[in-house]
């Protein structure tokens, strides 16, 4: 990883919108685990955090 590339967090927090948005495309859909390079466990944590953030209206639903 280069210095300017942000590291993958250990846990995904639904309140950390900037981090969550790095894993969403322009339509608000999650990128695949293959593209993000996350493990299956991290991908599930990300999915839950994004869903909860959408429920609380912190992130928009996919268009």
Short mmCIF file of C-alpha atoms in Angstrom, two decimals:
data_model
loop_
_atom_site.label_atom_id
_atom_site.label_comp_id
_atom_site.label_asym_id
_atom_site.label_seq_id
_atom_site.Cartn_x
_atom_site.Cartn_y
_atom_site.Cartn_z
CA UNK A 1 0.00 0.00 0.00
CA UNK A 2 1.19 3.50 -0.69
CA UNK A 3 1.23 6.17 1.97
CA UNK A 4 -1.69 8.10 0.49
CA UNK A 5 -3.93 4.99 0.38
CA UNK A 6 -6.06 4.81 3.53
CA UNK A 7 -5.88 1.58 5.50
CA UNK A 8 -8.79 -0.77 5.92
CA UNK A 9 -10.33 -0.32 9.36
CA UNK A 10 -10.52 -3.25 11.78
CA UNK A 11 -14.23 -2.60 12.35
CA UNK A 12 -16.63 -0.59 10.27
CA UNK A 13 -18.59 2.04 12.17
CA UNK A 14 -21.94 3.18 10.76
CA UNK A 15 -21.18 6.74 11.89
CA UNK A 16 -17.96 6.94 9.84
CA UNK A 17 -19.60 8.00 6.59
CA UNK A 18 -16.36 8.91 4.77
CA UNK A 19 -14.98 5.40 5.22
CA UNK A 20 -18.25 3.76 4.19
CA UNK A 21 -18.51 5.91 1.06
CA UNK A 22 -15.11 4.65 -0.13
CA UNK A 23 -16.75 1.25 -0.64
CA UNK A 24 -19.82 2.57 -2.51
CA UNK A 25 -20.06 3.41 -6.19
CA UNK A 26 -21.65 6.56 -7.58
CA UNK A 27 -25.09 4.90 -7.44
CA UNK A 28 -24.68 4.08 -3.75
CA UNK A 29 -24.18 0.35 -4.24
CA UNK A 30 -21.51 -1.65 -2.43
CA UNK A 31 -18.49 -2.74 -4.41
CA UNK A 32 -17.84 -6.48 -4.47
CA UNK A 33 -15.36 -8.08 -2.08
CA UNK A 34 -13.19 -8.92 -5.06
CA UNK A 35 -12.89 -5.24 -5.94
CA UNK A 36 -12.48 -3.94 -2.37
CA UNK A 37 -10.04 -6.65 -1.35
CA UNK A 38 -11.86 -7.25 1.93
CA UNK A 39 -12.17 -10.62 3.60
CA UNK A 40 -15.59 -12.26 3.83
CA UNK A 41 -15.89 -11.21 7.47
CA UNK A 42 -14.96 -7.59 6.73
CA UNK A 43 -17.39 -7.52 3.80
CA UNK A 44 -20.23 -8.67 6.10
CA UNK A 45 -19.32 -6.02 8.69
CA UNK A 46 -19.26 -3.38 5.96
CA UNK A 47 -22.64 -4.53 4.64
CA UNK A 48 -24.21 -4.31 8.11
CA UNK A 49 -22.71 -0.86 8.75
CA UNK A 50 -23.95 0.47 5.41
CA UNK A 51 -27.44 -0.96 5.93
CA UNK A 52 -27.66 0.57 9.40
CA UNK A 53 -26.38 3.94 8.14
CA UNK A 54 -29.03 3.87 5.41
CA UNK A 55 -31.73 3.08 7.97
CA UNK A 56 -30.67 6.12 10.00
CA UNK A 57 -30.60 8.26 6.81
CA UNK A 58 -26.86 8.87 7.09
CA UNK A 59 -26.36 7.32 3.64
CA UNK A 60 -28.78 7.34 0.72
CA UNK A 61 -30.27 4.12 -0.61
CA UNK A 62 -29.10 2.94 -4.04
CA UNK A 63 -30.71 4.78 -6.93
#
